[in-house]
Coordinates of C-alpha atoms and ligand atoms in Angstrom, one line a residue:
M1 CA -40.2 29.3 196.9
C2 CA -37.2 29.6 194.7
G3 CA -33.9 30.6 196.1
I4 CA -31.7 33.5 194.8
V5 CA -28.1 34.2 195.4
G6 CA -25.7 36.8 194.0
F7 CA -22.0 37.4 194.5
V8 CA -19.4 40.0 193.4
G9 CA -15.8 40.0 194.6
T10 CA -12.4 38.9 193.5
E11 CA -12.8 35.1 193.5
Q12 CA -14.4 33.0 190.8
A13 CA -18.2 33.5 191.3
A14 CA -19.7 30.3 189.9
P15 CA -18.4 27.9 192.7
I16 CA -19.6 30.3 195.4
L17 CA -23.0 30.7 193.7
L18 CA -23.4 26.9 193.5
D19 CA -22.5 26.5 197.1
G20 CA -25.0 29.2 198.1
L21 CA -27.7 27.5 196.0
E22 CA -27.0 24.2 197.7
R23 CA -28.1 25.8 200.9
L24 CA -31.2 27.3 199.3
E25 CA -32.3 24.1 197.5
Y26 CA -34.9 23.6 200.2
R27 CA -36.8 26.5 198.7
G28 CA -37.3 24.7 195.4
Y29 CA -35.4 22.1 193.6
D30 CA -36.9 21.3 190.2
S31 CA -34.2 23.2 188.2
A32 CA -31.3 25.5 188.8
G33 CA -29.1 28.0 186.9
I34 CA -26.4 30.6 187.2
A35 CA -25.4 33.6 185.2
V36 CA -21.8 35.0 185.4
L37 CA -20.3 38.1 183.8
S38 CA -16.7 38.2 182.8
E39 CA -14.6 40.6 180.7
K40 CA -13.3 37.8 178.5
N41 CA -16.5 35.8 177.9
G42 CA -19.3 38.4 178.6
L43 CA -22.6 37.2 180.0
Q44 CA -22.7 33.4 180.4
V45 CA -25.7 31.5 181.5
R46 CA -25.9 27.8 182.4
K47 CA -29.1 26.2 183.6
S48 CA -30.7 22.8 183.8
K49 CA -33.8 20.9 184.8
G50 CA -33.4 18.7 187.9
R51 CA -31.5 18.9 191.1
L52 CA -28.6 21.3 191.6
K53 CA -26.2 18.4 191.2
V54 CA -27.1 18.2 187.5
L55 CA -26.1 21.9 187.0
K56 CA -23.0 21.3 189.1
A57 CA -21.9 18.5 186.8
L58 CA -22.7 20.7 183.7
V59 CA -20.3 23.4 184.8
D60 CA -17.7 21.2 186.5
G61 CA -18.5 22.6 190.0
G62 CA -18.4 26.1 188.5
R63 CA -14.8 25.8 187.2
T64 CA -15.8 26.2 183.5
M65 CA -17.4 29.6 184.1
D66 CA -14.9 32.5 184.6
G67 CA -15.9 35.8 186.1
V68 CA -16.1 37.3 189.6
L69 CA -19.7 38.5 189.4
G70 CA -22.9 36.5 189.1
V71 CA -26.4 35.5 190.2
G72 CA -27.9 32.0 190.7
H73 CA -31.3 30.5 191.2
T74 CA -33.0 27.3 192.4
R75 CA -36.6 26.9 191.2
W76 CA -40.0 25.8 192.3
A77 CA -42.0 26.1 189.2
T78 CA -45.0 28.4 189.0
H79 CA -45.3 29.4 185.4
G80 CA -44.1 26.8 182.9
E81 CA -43.1 23.2 183.5
P82 CA -39.7 22.5 185.0
N83 CA -37.4 22.2 182.0
D84 CA -34.1 23.7 180.8
I85 CA -35.7 26.6 179.0
N86 CA -38.0 27.7 181.9
S87 CA -35.2 27.5 184.4
H88 CA -33.7 30.8 185.6
P89 CA -31.7 33.0 184.8
H90 CA -33.7 34.4 181.9
L91 CA -32.1 36.4 179.2
S92 CA -33.3 39.4 177.2
Q93 CA -33.5 38.8 173.5
D94 CA -30.2 40.5 172.9
S95 CA -28.6 38.4 175.7
H96 CA -27.3 41.5 177.5
I97 CA -29.5 41.2 180.5
A98 CA -30.0 38.2 182.8
V99 CA -32.6 38.0 185.6
V100 CA -33.3 35.6 188.5
H101 CA -36.6 36.0 190.2
N102 CA -38.4 34.6 193.3
G103 CA -42.2 35.4 193.3
I104 CA -44.9 35.9 190.7
I105 CA -45.4 38.7 188.2
E106 CA -49.2 38.8 188.1
N107 CA -49.6 41.0 185.1
Y108 CA -47.0 39.2 183.0
M109 CA -49.4 38.3 180.2
E110 CA -50.3 41.9 179.5
I111 CA -46.7 42.9 179.4
K112 CA -45.8 39.9 177.3
E113 CA -48.4 40.8 174.7
F114 CA -47.2 44.4 174.6
L115 CA -43.6 43.2 174.1
L116 CA -44.7 40.7 171.4
S117 CA -46.4 43.5 169.6
Q118 CA -43.1 45.3 169.7
G119 CA -41.4 42.4 167.9
V120 CA -39.7 40.9 171.1
E121 CA -39.3 37.1 170.8
F122 CA -39.8 35.0 174.0
R123 CA -38.0 31.8 174.7
S124 CA -39.8 30.5 177.8
E125 CA -43.3 30.2 179.3
T126 CA -42.3 32.0 182.5
D127 CA -43.5 35.2 184.0
T128 CA -39.9 36.1 184.9
E129 CA -38.8 36.4 181.3
V130 CA -40.9 39.6 180.9
V131 CA -38.7 41.3 183.5
A132 CA -35.6 40.7 181.4
Q133 CA -37.3 41.6 178.1
L134 CA -39.0 44.7 179.4
L135 CA -35.9 45.9 181.1
A136 CA -33.9 45.5 177.8
Y137 CA -36.7 47.2 175.9
Y138 CA -36.7 50.3 178.2
Y139 CA -32.9 50.3 178.3
R140 CA -32.7 50.3 174.5
L141 CA -35.0 53.3 174.4
S142 CA -33.4 55.3 177.1
G143 CA -29.8 54.1 177.5
D144 CA -30.4 54.6 181.3
L145 CA -30.1 51.3 183.1
M146 CA -31.2 52.3 186.6
G147 CA -34.0 54.5 185.2
S148 CA -35.2 51.5 183.2
V149 CA -35.0 49.2 186.3
Y150 CA -37.4 51.7 188.1
R151 CA -39.7 51.8 185.1
V152 CA -39.9 48.0 185.1
L153 CA -40.6 47.9 188.8
H154 CA -43.4 50.4 188.4
R155 CA -44.9 48.5 185.6
I156 CA -44.9 44.9 187.1
E157 CA -47.4 43.8 189.6
G158 CA -47.0 40.9 192.1
A159 CA -44.2 39.7 194.3
Y160 CA -40.5 39.7 193.5
A161 CA -37.0 39.3 194.7
L162 CA -34.8 40.0 191.7
G163 CA -31.2 39.7 190.8
I164 CA -30.2 41.4 187.6
L165 CA -27.0 41.3 185.6
C166 CA -26.3 43.6 182.6
S167 CA -23.3 43.2 180.3
D168 CA -23.0 47.0 180.3
L169 CA -22.5 47.0 184.0
P170 CA -19.3 44.9 184.4
D171 CA -18.6 45.4 188.1
A172 CA -22.1 45.2 189.7
F173 CA -25.4 43.5 189.8
I174 CA -28.8 45.0 190.8
A175 CA -31.3 43.6 193.3
A176 CA -34.9 44.6 194.0
R177 CA -37.5 43.4 196.4
K178 CA -41.3 43.5 196.9
D179 CA -43.1 40.9 199.0
A180 CA -40.4 38.2 198.7
P181 CA -37.4 37.8 200.9
L182 CA -34.0 39.2 200.0
L183 CA -31.0 40.1 202.1
L184 CA -27.7 41.8 201.5
G185 CA -24.5 40.2 202.8
Y186 CA -21.4 42.4 203.4
G187 CA -18.1 40.5 203.0
E188 CA -14.5 41.6 202.9
G189 CA -13.8 42.7 199.4
C190 CA -17.0 40.9 198.3
N191 CA -20.7 41.3 198.7
F192 CA -23.8 39.1 198.3
I193 CA -27.5 38.9 198.0
A194 CA -29.5 35.9 199.1
S195 CA -33.1 34.7 199.8
D196 CA -31.9 33.4 203.1
V197 CA -28.9 33.8 205.4
T198 CA -27.9 30.2 205.1
A199 CA -26.5 30.9 201.6
V200 CA -24.0 33.5 202.8
I201 CA -23.2 32.5 206.4
K202 CA -20.0 30.8 205.3
H203 CA -18.7 34.1 204.0
T204 CA -20.3 36.8 206.2
R205 CA -22.5 37.3 209.3
D206 CA -23.0 40.9 208.5
V207 CA -26.3 41.3 206.7
S208 CA -29.2 43.7 206.2
Y209 CA -32.7 43.0 205.0
M210 CA -34.1 44.7 202.0
E211 CA -37.4 46.4 202.4
D212 CA -40.3 46.4 199.9
G213 CA -39.6 48.9 197.1
E214 CA -35.8 49.0 197.6
V215 CA -33.3 48.6 194.9
A216 CA -29.6 47.8 195.6
V217 CA -26.6 48.1 193.4
V218 CA -24.1 45.6 194.6
R219 CA -20.4 46.0 194.0
A220 CA -17.3 44.3 195.4
D221 CA -16.4 47.4 197.5
G222 CA -19.9 48.3 198.7
I223 CA -23.6 48.1 198.4
Q224 CA -25.7 51.2 197.6
V225 CA -29.4 50.9 198.4
Y226 CA -32.1 53.2 197.1
N227 CA -35.7 53.5 198.1
A228 CA -38.7 53.4 195.7
M229 CA -38.2 57.0 194.8
G230 CA -34.5 56.4 193.9
Q231 CA -33.1 58.2 197.0
P232 CA -30.1 56.6 198.8
V233 CA -31.0 54.7 202.0
E234 CA -28.8 53.8 205.0
K235 CA -29.4 50.2 206.0
T236 CA -29.4 48.9 209.5
H237 CA -27.0 45.9 209.8
S238 CA -27.8 42.7 211.7
F239 CA -25.2 40.2 213.0
I240 CA -26.0 36.5 212.5
D241 CA -24.8 34.7 215.6
W242 CA -25.4 31.1 214.8
D243 CA -22.7 28.8 213.6
V244 CA -22.2 27.5 210.1
S245 CA -22.5 23.9 211.3
A246 CA -26.1 24.6 212.3
A247 CA -27.0 24.5 208.7
E248 CA -24.9 21.3 207.9
K249 CA -25.9 17.7 208.2
G250 CA -23.2 17.0 210.8
G251 CA -22.9 13.3 210.0
Y252 CA -26.6 12.6 209.9
E253 CA -28.1 11.0 206.8
H254 CA -30.9 13.6 206.5
F255 CA -31.5 17.1 207.8
M256 CA -34.9 15.9 209.0
F257 CA -33.4 13.3 211.3
K258 CA -30.9 15.8 212.6
E259 CA -33.6 18.3 213.3
I260 CA -35.8 15.7 215.1
M261 CA -32.8 14.9 217.3
E262 CA -32.1 18.6 217.9
Q263 CA -35.6 19.2 219.4
P264 CA -34.7 18.9 223.1
E265 CA -31.9 21.5 222.7
A266 CA -34.0 23.8 220.6
V267 CA -36.9 23.7 223.1
R268 CA -34.5 24.3 225.9
K269 CA -33.1 27.4 224.2
T270 CA -36.7 28.6 223.6
I271 CA -37.8 28.0 227.2
S272 CA -34.8 28.8 229.5
P273 CA -34.4 32.5 228.9
R274 CA -38.1 33.0 229.4
I275 CA -38.4 31.5 232.8
K276 CA -37.1 33.6 235.6
E277 CA -37.5 32.7 239.3
G278 CA -40.3 30.3 238.4
R279 CA -42.2 32.8 236.4
I280 CA -42.7 33.1 232.6
C281 CA -41.5 36.4 231.2
F282 CA -41.4 37.7 227.7
E283 CA -39.0 40.6 227.9
E284 CA -39.4 41.2 224.2
L285 CA -43.2 41.7 224.4
K286 CA -44.2 45.3 224.0
M287 CA -47.8 44.6 225.0
T288 CA -48.6 45.9 228.5
P289 CA -50.7 44.1 231.1
E290 CA -53.5 46.7 230.4
E291 CA -53.4 45.9 226.7
I292 CA -53.6 42.1 227.5
R293 CA -56.6 42.7 229.6
E294 CA -58.3 44.6 226.8
I295 CA -58.0 41.7 224.3
G296 CA -61.6 40.7 223.5
K297 CA -60.8 37.8 221.2
I298 CA -57.8 35.9 219.9
F299 CA -57.5 34.8 216.3
I300 CA -54.7 32.4 215.2
V301 CA -53.7 32.3 211.5
A302 CA -51.1 30.2 209.9
C303 CA -50.4 27.5 207.2
G304 CA -49.3 23.9 207.2
S305 CA -47.7 22.7 210.4
S306 CA -47.8 26.1 211.9
Y307 CA -51.6 25.9 211.6
H308 CA -51.4 22.6 213.5
V309 CA -49.5 24.4 216.2
G310 CA -52.4 26.8 216.2
M311 CA -54.9 23.9 216.6
V312 CA -53.1 22.8 219.8
G313 CA -53.1 26.5 220.8
K314 CA -56.8 26.9 220.4
Y315 CA -57.4 24.1 222.9
N316 CA -54.8 25.3 225.3
L317 CA -55.4 29.0 225.2
E318 CA -59.1 28.7 225.6
R319 CA -58.5 26.4 228.6
L320 CA -56.0 28.8 230.1
L321 CA -57.6 32.1 229.3
R322 CA -61.4 31.3 229.2
R323 CA -61.5 33.6 226.2
P324 CA -62.7 32.7 222.7
V325 CA -59.8 31.7 220.4
D326 CA -60.5 31.3 216.7
I327 CA -58.2 29.7 214.2
M328 CA -58.2 29.9 210.5
L329 CA -55.9 28.8 207.7
A330 CA -54.1 32.0 206.5
S331 CA -55.2 31.3 202.9
E332 CA -58.8 31.3 203.9
F333 CA -58.6 34.1 206.4
R334 CA -57.6 36.8 203.8
Y335 CA -60.8 36.2 201.8
A336 CA -63.2 35.3 204.5
D337 CA -64.1 38.8 205.7
P338 CA -63.1 37.6 209.2
L339 CA -64.7 39.0 212.3
V340 CA -61.7 40.9 213.5
D341 CA -61.5 44.3 214.9
E342 CA -59.4 46.6 217.2
D343 CA -60.1 44.3 220.2
T344 CA -58.7 41.3 218.5
L345 CA -55.2 40.0 218.9
V346 CA -54.2 38.1 215.8
I347 CA -51.4 35.6 216.4
V348 CA -49.5 34.7 213.2
I349 CA -47.4 31.6 213.4
S350 CA -44.7 31.0 210.8
Q351 CA -41.3 29.3 210.7
S352 CA -40.0 31.1 207.7
G353 CA -41.7 34.4 208.4
E354 CA -42.2 34.7 204.6
T355 CA -45.2 32.5 203.8
L356 CA -47.2 34.6 201.4
D357 CA -50.6 33.6 202.6
S358 CA -49.7 34.2 206.2
M359 CA -48.2 37.6 205.3
A360 CA -51.4 38.5 203.4
A361 CA -53.5 37.5 206.4
L362 CA -51.4 39.6 208.6
R363 CA -51.9 42.6 206.4
E364 CA -55.6 42.0 206.2
A365 CA -55.8 41.8 210.0
R366 CA -53.9 45.0 210.3
K367 CA -56.3 46.7 207.9
L368 CA -59.2 45.6 210.2
G369 CA -57.5 47.2 213.1
A370 CA -56.2 44.1 215.0
R371 CA -53.0 44.0 217.0
I372 CA -50.5 41.5 215.5
L373 CA -48.3 39.2 217.5
S374 CA -46.2 36.8 215.5
I375 CA -44.3 33.6 216.5
V376 CA -41.5 33.3 214.0
N377 CA -38.3 31.4 213.7
V378 CA -36.4 33.3 211.0
V379 CA -35.0 36.5 212.6
G380 CA -35.7 39.7 210.5
S381 CA -38.2 37.9 208.2
S382 CA -41.1 39.9 206.7
I383 CA -43.8 38.6 209.1
A384 CA -41.5 39.4 212.1
R385 CA -40.9 42.9 210.8
E386 CA -44.5 43.7 210.1
S387 CA -45.9 42.6 213.5
D388 CA -46.5 44.7 216.5
D389 CA -44.9 42.0 218.6
V390 CA -42.7 39.1 217.6
L391 CA -41.7 36.2 219.7
Y392 CA -38.8 34.3 218.2
T393 CA -38.6 30.5 218.5
W394 CA -34.8 30.1 218.5
A395 CA -35.0 26.8 216.8
G396 CA -31.9 27.7 214.6
P397 CA -31.9 27.1 210.9
E398 CA -34.4 24.4 209.7
I399 CA -33.4 22.9 206.4
A400 CA -35.6 19.8 205.9
V401 CA -38.8 20.8 204.1
A402 CA -40.9 18.9 206.6
T403 CA -40.8 20.9 209.8
T404 CA -40.0 19.3 213.1
K405 CA -38.0 21.4 215.5
A406 CA -39.7 24.6 214.4
Y407 CA -43.1 23.0 215.1
S408 CA -41.9 22.0 218.6
T409 CA -40.6 25.4 219.5
Q410 CA -43.6 27.2 218.1
L411 CA -45.8 25.0 220.3
I412 CA -43.8 25.9 223.4
V413 CA -43.9 29.6 222.7
L414 CA -47.6 29.5 222.2
D415 CA -48.1 27.5 225.4
M416 CA -45.9 29.9 227.3
L417 CA -47.7 32.9 225.9
G418 CA -51.0 31.4 227.1
M419 CA -49.5 31.0 230.6
Y420 CA -48.2 34.5 230.6
F421 CA -51.5 35.9 229.5
A422 CA -53.3 33.7 232.0
E423 CA -51.3 35.1 234.9
V424 CA -52.0 38.7 233.8
L425 CA -55.7 37.9 233.5
G426 CA -55.9 35.9 236.7
T427 CA -57.4 32.9 235.0
I428 CA -54.9 30.4 236.4
D429 CA -54.3 29.4 240.0
R430 CA -50.9 29.4 241.5
G431 CA -50.7 25.6 242.0
N432 CA -51.5 24.9 238.3
Y433 CA -49.2 27.7 237.2
D434 CA -46.2 26.3 239.2
A435 CA -47.0 22.7 238.0
I436 CA -46.9 23.8 234.4
V437 CA -43.7 25.8 234.8
S438 CA -42.0 22.9 236.4
E439 CA -43.1 20.6 233.6
L440 CA -41.9 23.1 231.0
Q441 CA -38.4 22.9 232.6
A442 CA -38.5 19.2 232.6
L443 CA -39.7 18.9 229.0
P444 CA -36.3 18.9 227.2
Y445 CA -35.2 16.0 229.4
K446 CA -38.5 14.1 228.7
M447 CA -38.0 14.7 224.9
E448 CA -34.6 13.2 225.2
E449 CA -36.1 10.1 226.8
V450 CA -38.6 9.8 223.9
L451 CA -35.8 10.0 221.4
E452 CA -34.0 7.2 223.1
N453 CA -36.8 4.8 222.1
K454 CA -36.5 5.3 218.4
E455 CA -35.6 1.7 217.6
T456 CA -39.2 0.6 218.6
I457 CA -40.6 3.2 216.2
Q458 CA -38.2 2.1 213.5
Y459 CA -39.4 -1.5 214.0
L460 CA -43.1 -0.5 213.7
A461 CA -42.3 1.5 210.6
S462 CA -40.6 -1.5 209.0
R463 CA -43.7 -3.5 209.8
Y464 CA -46.2 -1.0 208.3
F465 CA -44.4 1.0 205.7
N466 CA -46.1 -0.6 202.8
H467 CA -49.7 0.3 203.9
D468 CA -51.4 2.5 201.3
S469 CA -53.6 4.4 203.7
V470 CA -53.3 5.4 207.3
F471 CA -55.8 7.0 209.7
Y472 CA -54.8 9.0 212.7
I473 CA -57.5 9.3 215.4
G474 CA -57.6 11.1 218.7
R475 CA -59.7 13.5 220.8
N476 CA -59.0 17.0 221.9
L477 CA -55.3 17.7 221.9
D478 CA -54.7 14.2 220.4
F479 CA -56.8 15.3 217.4
A480 CA -54.6 18.4 217.0
L481 CA -51.6 16.1 217.3
G482 CA -53.1 13.7 214.8
L483 CA -53.3 16.5 212.2
E484 CA -49.6 17.2 212.4
S485 CA -48.7 13.5 212.6
S486 CA -50.7 12.8 209.5
L487 CA -49.2 15.7 207.5
K488 CA -45.7 14.5 208.4
L489 CA -46.4 11.1 207.1
K490 CA -48.0 12.1 203.8
E491 CA -45.6 14.9 203.0
I492 CA -42.4 12.8 203.2
S493 CA -43.6 9.2 202.5
Y494 CA -46.4 9.9 200.0
V495 CA -48.7 7.5 201.9
H496 CA -52.3 8.7 201.9
S497 CA -53.2 9.6 205.5
E498 CA -55.9 11.4 207.3
A499 CA -56.5 12.7 210.8
Y500 CA -59.9 12.4 212.4
A501 CA -61.4 13.4 215.7
S502 CA -62.2 9.9 217.1
G503 CA -65.7 10.9 217.9
E504 CA -66.3 11.7 214.2
L505 CA -65.4 8.2 213.0
K506 CA -68.9 6.9 213.3
H507 CA -70.2 9.7 211.0
G508 CA -68.4 8.4 207.9
T509 CA -64.8 7.4 208.1
I510 CA -65.4 4.2 209.9
S511 CA -66.8 2.9 206.6
L512 CA -63.2 2.9 205.3
I513 CA -61.9 0.7 208.1
E514 CA -61.4 -2.9 207.0
D515 CA -59.1 -5.8 207.5
G516 CA -55.5 -4.5 207.7
T517 CA -56.2 -0.7 207.5
L518 CA -53.6 1.0 209.6
V519 CA -55.0 3.2 212.4
V520 CA -52.6 5.2 214.5
A521 CA -54.6 5.8 217.7
L522 CA -53.5 8.7 219.8
G523 CA -54.3 8.3 223.5
T524 CA -52.1 10.8 225.3
Y525 CA -54.9 13.1 226.4
V526 CA -55.5 11.3 229.6
P527 CA -58.8 13.0 230.6
L528 CA -60.5 11.4 227.6
F529 CA -58.5 8.1 227.7
D530 CA -61.5 5.9 228.2
K531 CA -63.4 7.5 225.3
A532 CA -60.3 7.1 223.1
M533 CA -60.2 3.4 224.1
S534 CA -63.8 2.9 223.0
N535 CA -63.0 4.3 219.6
I536 CA -59.9 2.0 219.4
V537 CA -62.1 -1.0 220.2
E538 CA -64.5 0.0 217.4
V539 CA -61.8 0.1 214.7
K540 CA -60.2 -3.0 216.1
A541 CA -63.5 -4.8 215.8
R542 CA -63.5 -3.9 212.1
G543 CA -60.1 -5.4 211.4
A544 CA -57.8 -2.4 211.7
D545 CA -54.1 -2.8 212.5
I546 CA -53.5 -0.5 215.3
V547 CA -50.4 1.4 216.5
A548 CA -51.3 3.3 219.7
L549 CA -49.5 6.1 221.4
T550 CA -50.2 6.8 225.1
T551 CA -48.4 8.0 228.2
D552 CA -46.4 5.8 230.6
S553 CA -49.2 5.8 233.2
K554 CA -51.7 4.4 230.7
K555 CA -49.5 1.9 228.8
E556 CA -50.6 -1.2 230.7
E557 CA -54.2 -0.3 230.1
M558 CA -53.6 0.3 226.4
R559 CA -51.7 -3.0 226.1
K560 CA -54.8 -4.9 227.1
T561 CA -56.3 -4.0 223.8
V562 CA -53.5 -3.0 221.5
E563 CA -50.3 -5.0 220.7
N564 CA -48.2 -2.1 219.3
V565 CA -48.0 0.5 222.0
L566 CA -45.7 3.5 221.9
T567 CA -45.3 5.6 225.0
V568 CA -44.2 9.0 226.1
P569 CA -43.6 10.2 229.7
D570 CA -46.5 11.8 231.5
T571 CA -46.3 15.6 231.8
H572 CA -48.9 18.3 232.4
I573 CA -51.8 17.7 230.1
I574 CA -51.3 20.9 228.0
L575 CA -47.7 19.9 227.2
E576 CA -48.4 16.3 226.2
P577 CA -48.5 17.1 222.4
S578 CA -44.9 18.3 222.7
L579 CA -43.9 14.8 223.6
G580 CA -46.4 13.0 221.5
I581 CA -45.3 14.5 218.3
I582 CA -41.8 13.1 218.5
P583 CA -42.7 9.4 218.0
M584 CA -45.0 10.5 215.2
Q585 CA -42.2 12.4 213.4
L586 CA -39.9 9.4 213.8
F587 CA -42.6 7.1 212.4
A588 CA -43.1 9.3 209.3
Y589 CA -39.3 9.5 208.9
Y590 CA -38.7 5.7 209.1
V591 CA -41.7 4.9 206.8
A592 CA -40.3 7.4 204.2
L593 CA -36.8 5.8 204.7
Q594 CA -38.2 2.3 204.1
R595 CA -40.0 3.5 201.0
G596 CA -36.8 5.1 199.6
C597 CA -38.2 8.6 199.5
D598 CA -36.3 11.8 199.1
I599 CA -36.9 12.8 202.8
D600 CA -35.4 16.3 202.9
K601 CA -36.8 17.4 199.6
P602 CA -40.2 15.7 199.1
R603 CA -41.7 15.9 195.6
N604 CA -43.7 19.1 194.7
L605 CA -43.0 20.8 198.0
A606 CA -40.9 23.7 199.2
K607 CA -40.1 25.0 202.6
S608 CA -40.8 28.6 202.1
V609 CA -44.0 29.1 200.2
T610 CA -44.0 32.6 198.8
V611 CA -46.7 32.1 196.3
E612 CA -50.5 32.2 196.8
Ligands
G6P1 C1 -44.5 24.7 203.9 C2 -43.6 23.9 204.8 C3 -44.3 23.5 206.1 C4 -44.8 24.7 206.8 C5 -45.7 25.6 205.9 C6 -45.9 27.0 206.6 O1 -45.6 24.0 203.4 O2 -43.2 22.7 204.1 O3 -43.4 22.7 206.9 O4 -45.5 24.4 207.9 O5 -45.0 25.9 204.7 O6 -44.7 27.6 206.6 P1 -44.3 28.7 207.7 O7 -42.8 29.1 207.3 O8 -45.2 29.9 207.5 O9 -44.3 28.1 209.0

């Protein structure tokens, strides 16, 4: 949540900061601001409620702000409503210090009270302002800026990525990090900080990731990093090898649509390097076969769509491994006193690798002695770095807030991991193993086939977009698929929707079914097709409008009962959700389009959720 960017070089900073913020807007978009320092005009701050375009207009694309050094911020409000005053950057009372912040300062009230008692006047309701005010307070007392930064960092509690400008430091800005992402970008004659690599990729591919407790002084000719004790640190550099165009819309109206269309390629990139001579191999996995055999129990933790990947994983892993697989929302796991010990493998799934609840769950699991394996998309992210093993999903940058290609690649990695473990444990026979591997290789082509049928889905969306409430029903893997399908619809179209295991309908939900209620019936899990049909008949009898999804082999049977039938090719049963999700993503997309919603940036949401 919230995006930070900082630049120092020889070019005018403001346009570069605005460009960087545009790429970070997915992290929060209720307000934005920039601070620039120049010899002529000193410390200038411009900020505004609303989308970045409002700020851009205010500063004429950055042209009205001179200076080659600055920091910028795009906000997802935590403390204080989104308005001009609560927007970042925040200034100290004497206007010599400007701060941008991602995270939450948990003890801000206590610090604020202290500063108020010292006569400091506050302008905003934010937690961030205490950082600017406290820094100015210590600096006034000591005259030592870096010493004061360390004092502030020792005093504040919570999570932060900070960018700090001080009018007494005309050629540098300061950055600090704890439990919120922040990277350093090394350009030619210029340097950067950013919450995410997309903000700097246009200028440099040479980056390093700040560690918790580190402080950086960023100048045009170099970046000096210090550890929590103030000792200089040598950073390891990483090279970002993906193309700038990967983070651009490339002619599509929305990132979400582009990312839906990119799924076959993303899945191909995730699968191909991991199948060699018909066998699944994870060269990056440090876990030995002995260690795999010693796993007593698997626990999956994640949030949002990543949690829904885990739901599919629970069914598939238990089926493949004949071992208990537990799954819990990361936000619940950390406070649940979970039954996890040294024999447990905890699988953390996260696109961003920065979700605070997932990160906290990971640390809790580690404390309990578990081994941690994470499935992550963003290379070098916090969750990836704190795991014993990390399997990357290679989906490329995902910009739309509602995940699509990251979900699909996570699902594939988890299925393949299950297969890999099953081979080691001897819980899968050769015939079944070969059949799944062959279907994995065919999957990208089958996904392309599904995407070709998008007009049918668009037509159904135009027919049903104005329904107020939608129920997704399905059994087993179709139930897990329904959870994600329902989340997709509600998050981007604001239509109320719920997913139910079909067998549960009779225990309550069926009372909500009446004439014209839209039910999306998922019938891709062929072993329970007949049971699914019985539930479809039940809701039909109560007047529901039904859109059904099934496989090619079952479509004729489905058509006998349901008029609107969407189909996906048949594949191995455990892989069917990877095909089934595509029409459901498209349905949500087209419904949201019909309703005129802001598809890539749905209200109240953010892509990277770094608050509890
Ligand atoms: C946010 C995003 C979701 C995502 C969830 C978990 O809510 O909008 O798309 O599934 O966070 O994020 P993660 O990065 O941990 O997968």
